[in-house]
Short mmCIF file of C-alpha atoms in Angstrom, two decimals:
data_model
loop_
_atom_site.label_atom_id
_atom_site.label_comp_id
_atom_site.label_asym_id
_atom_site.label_seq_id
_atom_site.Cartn_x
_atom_site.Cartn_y
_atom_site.Cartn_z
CA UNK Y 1 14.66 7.54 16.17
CA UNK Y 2 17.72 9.67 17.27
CA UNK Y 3 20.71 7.84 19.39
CA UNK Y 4 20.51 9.58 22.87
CA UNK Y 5 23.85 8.00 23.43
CA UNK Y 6 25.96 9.47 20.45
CA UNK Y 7 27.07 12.98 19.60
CA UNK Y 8 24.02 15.20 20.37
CA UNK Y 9 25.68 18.68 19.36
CA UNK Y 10 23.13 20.87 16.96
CA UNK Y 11 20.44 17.71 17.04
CA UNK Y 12 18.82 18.93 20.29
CA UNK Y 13 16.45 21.95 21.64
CA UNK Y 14 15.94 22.89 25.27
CA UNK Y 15 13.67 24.36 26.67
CA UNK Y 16 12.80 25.40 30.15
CA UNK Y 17 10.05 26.77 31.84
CA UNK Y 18 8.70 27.48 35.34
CA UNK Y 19 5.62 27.66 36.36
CA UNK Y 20 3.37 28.79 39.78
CA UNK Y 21 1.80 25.64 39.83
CA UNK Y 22 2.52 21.90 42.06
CA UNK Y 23 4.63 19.57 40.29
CA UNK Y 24 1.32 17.30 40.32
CA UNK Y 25 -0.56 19.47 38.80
CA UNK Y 26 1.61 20.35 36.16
CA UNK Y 27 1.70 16.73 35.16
CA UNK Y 28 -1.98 16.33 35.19
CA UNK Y 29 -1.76 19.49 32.68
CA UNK Y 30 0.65 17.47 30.40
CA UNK Y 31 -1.05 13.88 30.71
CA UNK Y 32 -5.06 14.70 30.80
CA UNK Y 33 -6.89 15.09 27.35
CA UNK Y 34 -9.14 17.26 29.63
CA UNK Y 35 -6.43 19.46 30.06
CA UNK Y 36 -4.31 19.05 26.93
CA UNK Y 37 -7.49 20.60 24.97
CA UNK Y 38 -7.08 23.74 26.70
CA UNK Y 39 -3.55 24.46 26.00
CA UNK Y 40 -1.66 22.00 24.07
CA UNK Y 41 -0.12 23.96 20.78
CA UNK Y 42 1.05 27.73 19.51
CA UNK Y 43 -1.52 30.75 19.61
CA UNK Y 44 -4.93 30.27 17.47
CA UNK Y 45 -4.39 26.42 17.46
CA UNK Y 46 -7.43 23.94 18.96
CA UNK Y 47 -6.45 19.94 19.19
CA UNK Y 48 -8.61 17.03 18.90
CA UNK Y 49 -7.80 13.68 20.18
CA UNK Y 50 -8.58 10.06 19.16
CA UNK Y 51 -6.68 8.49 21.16
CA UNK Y 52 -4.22 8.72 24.59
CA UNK Y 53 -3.21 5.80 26.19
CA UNK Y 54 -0.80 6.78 28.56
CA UNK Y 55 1.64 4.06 29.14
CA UNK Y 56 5.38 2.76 27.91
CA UNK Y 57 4.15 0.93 25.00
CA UNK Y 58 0.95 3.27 24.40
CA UNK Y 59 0.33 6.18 22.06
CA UNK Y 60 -1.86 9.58 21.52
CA UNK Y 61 -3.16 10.62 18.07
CA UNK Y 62 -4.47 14.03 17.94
CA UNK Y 63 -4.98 16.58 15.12
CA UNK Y 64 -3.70 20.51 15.66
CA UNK Y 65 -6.32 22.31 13.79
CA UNK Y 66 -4.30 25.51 12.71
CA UNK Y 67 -6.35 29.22 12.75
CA UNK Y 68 -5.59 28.86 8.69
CA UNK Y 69 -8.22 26.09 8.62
CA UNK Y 70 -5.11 24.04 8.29
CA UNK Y 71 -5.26 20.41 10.11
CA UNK Y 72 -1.98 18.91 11.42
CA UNK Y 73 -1.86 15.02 12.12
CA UNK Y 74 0.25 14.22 15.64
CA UNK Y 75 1.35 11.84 17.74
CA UNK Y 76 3.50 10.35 20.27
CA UNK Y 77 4.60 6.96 20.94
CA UNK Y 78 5.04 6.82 24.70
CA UNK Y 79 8.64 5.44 26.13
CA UNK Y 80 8.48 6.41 29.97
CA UNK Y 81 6.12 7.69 32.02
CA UNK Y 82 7.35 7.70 35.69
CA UNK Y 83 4.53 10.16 37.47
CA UNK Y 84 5.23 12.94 38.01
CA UNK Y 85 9.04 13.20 37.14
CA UNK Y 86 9.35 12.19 33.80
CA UNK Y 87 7.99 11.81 30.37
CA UNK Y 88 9.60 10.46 26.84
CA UNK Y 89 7.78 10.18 23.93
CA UNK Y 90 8.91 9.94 20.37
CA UNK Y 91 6.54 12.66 18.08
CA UNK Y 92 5.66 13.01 14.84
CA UNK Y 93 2.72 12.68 12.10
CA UNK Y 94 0.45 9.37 12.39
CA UNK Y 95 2.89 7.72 10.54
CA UNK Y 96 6.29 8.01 11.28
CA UNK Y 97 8.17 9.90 14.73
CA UNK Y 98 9.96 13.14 13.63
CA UNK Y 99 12.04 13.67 16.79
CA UNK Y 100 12.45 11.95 20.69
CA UNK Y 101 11.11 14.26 23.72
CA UNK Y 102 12.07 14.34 27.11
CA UNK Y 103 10.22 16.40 29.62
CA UNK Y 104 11.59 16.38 33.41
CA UNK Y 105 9.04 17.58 35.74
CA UNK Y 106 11.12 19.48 38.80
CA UNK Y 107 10.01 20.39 42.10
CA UNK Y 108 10.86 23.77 43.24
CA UNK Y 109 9.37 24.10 46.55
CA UNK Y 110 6.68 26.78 47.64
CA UNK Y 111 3.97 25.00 44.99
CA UNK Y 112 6.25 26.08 41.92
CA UNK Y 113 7.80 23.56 39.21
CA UNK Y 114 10.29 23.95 36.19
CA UNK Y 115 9.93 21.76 33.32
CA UNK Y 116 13.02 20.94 31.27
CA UNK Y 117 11.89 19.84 27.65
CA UNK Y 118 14.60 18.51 25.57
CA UNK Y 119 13.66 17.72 21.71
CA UNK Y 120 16.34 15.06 19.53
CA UNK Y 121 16.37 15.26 16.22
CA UNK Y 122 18.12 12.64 13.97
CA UNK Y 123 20.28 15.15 12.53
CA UNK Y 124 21.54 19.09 12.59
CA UNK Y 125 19.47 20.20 9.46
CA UNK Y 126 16.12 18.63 10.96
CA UNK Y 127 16.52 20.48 14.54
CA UNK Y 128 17.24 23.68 11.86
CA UNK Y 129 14.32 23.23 10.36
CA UNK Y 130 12.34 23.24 13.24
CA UNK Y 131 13.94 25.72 14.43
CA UNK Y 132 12.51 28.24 11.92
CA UNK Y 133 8.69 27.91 13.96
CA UNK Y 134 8.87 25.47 16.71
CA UNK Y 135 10.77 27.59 18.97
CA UNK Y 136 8.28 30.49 18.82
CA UNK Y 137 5.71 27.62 18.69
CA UNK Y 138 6.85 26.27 21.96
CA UNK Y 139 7.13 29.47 23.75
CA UNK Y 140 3.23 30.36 22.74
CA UNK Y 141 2.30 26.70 23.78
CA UNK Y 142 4.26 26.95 27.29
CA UNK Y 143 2.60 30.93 27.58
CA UNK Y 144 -0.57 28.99 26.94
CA UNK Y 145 0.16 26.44 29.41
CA UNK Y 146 1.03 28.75 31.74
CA UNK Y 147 -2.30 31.12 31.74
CA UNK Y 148 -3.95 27.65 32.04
CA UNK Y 149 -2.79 26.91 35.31
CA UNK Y 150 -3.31 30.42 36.36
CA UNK Y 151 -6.75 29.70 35.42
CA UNK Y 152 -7.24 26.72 37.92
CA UNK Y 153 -6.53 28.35 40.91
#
């Protein structure tokens, strides 16, 4: 998986998004199957999950089932999970971790919270590849998220 520590210039994404929702809640949104399956991937997409175990040490396998018919293998490998401040996971296929994630969960006062999501990729051409769709693909999935929590109140 990426070095964190060396030279991250044209390896990383950020992203950063703020929502009208508690901090807790937000998390819960992030770290609940019963709430993943109602937001978790770009416009058109459904996931399915076999597993989530939640823990440093744990992992979730889910598939992204694409509005092409198209089924996409995932999962994470859980490295931190400090409620409701932090998570790291490495993701990728079932086999093998594609990139490292790090998702800080900040509280902004008046019931609102700002997640920063930072993706690692081993090297410059991999974050450019992902570029070409997972950009877009994240700002659907954090629209989605967002008229989620908007639907819980």
């Amino acid at each position: 998986m990426p070095d964190a520590g060396s030279d991250t210039r044209g390896r990383e994404l950020l992203f950063e998004r703020e929502f009208d929702a508690p901090r807790e809640l937000v998390w819960s949104c992030w770290t609940e199957v019963k709430h993943l399956v109602n937001w978790w991937g770009p416009d058109g997409f459904r996931t399915t999950y076999q597993e989530f175990d939640l823990r440093p040490g744990g992992s979730a396998r889910f598939v992204m089932h694409g509005p092409d018919g198209h089924d996409w293998p995932n999962r994470m490998w859980f490295k931190e999970v400090d409620p409701p401040r932090r998570l790291v996971f490495d993701h990728g296929d079932f086999d093998r971790p594609w990139f490292h994630v790090t998702v800080d969960f900040l509280e902004l006062g008046a019931g609102r919270t700002r997640t920063v999501q930072r993706m690692l990729f081993d090297t410059v051409e991999a974050c450019e590849n992902v570029k070409k769709y997972g950009v877009e693909g994240n700002r659907q999935t954090n629209a989605r998220l967002k008229a989620y929590l908007e639907s819980l109140r």
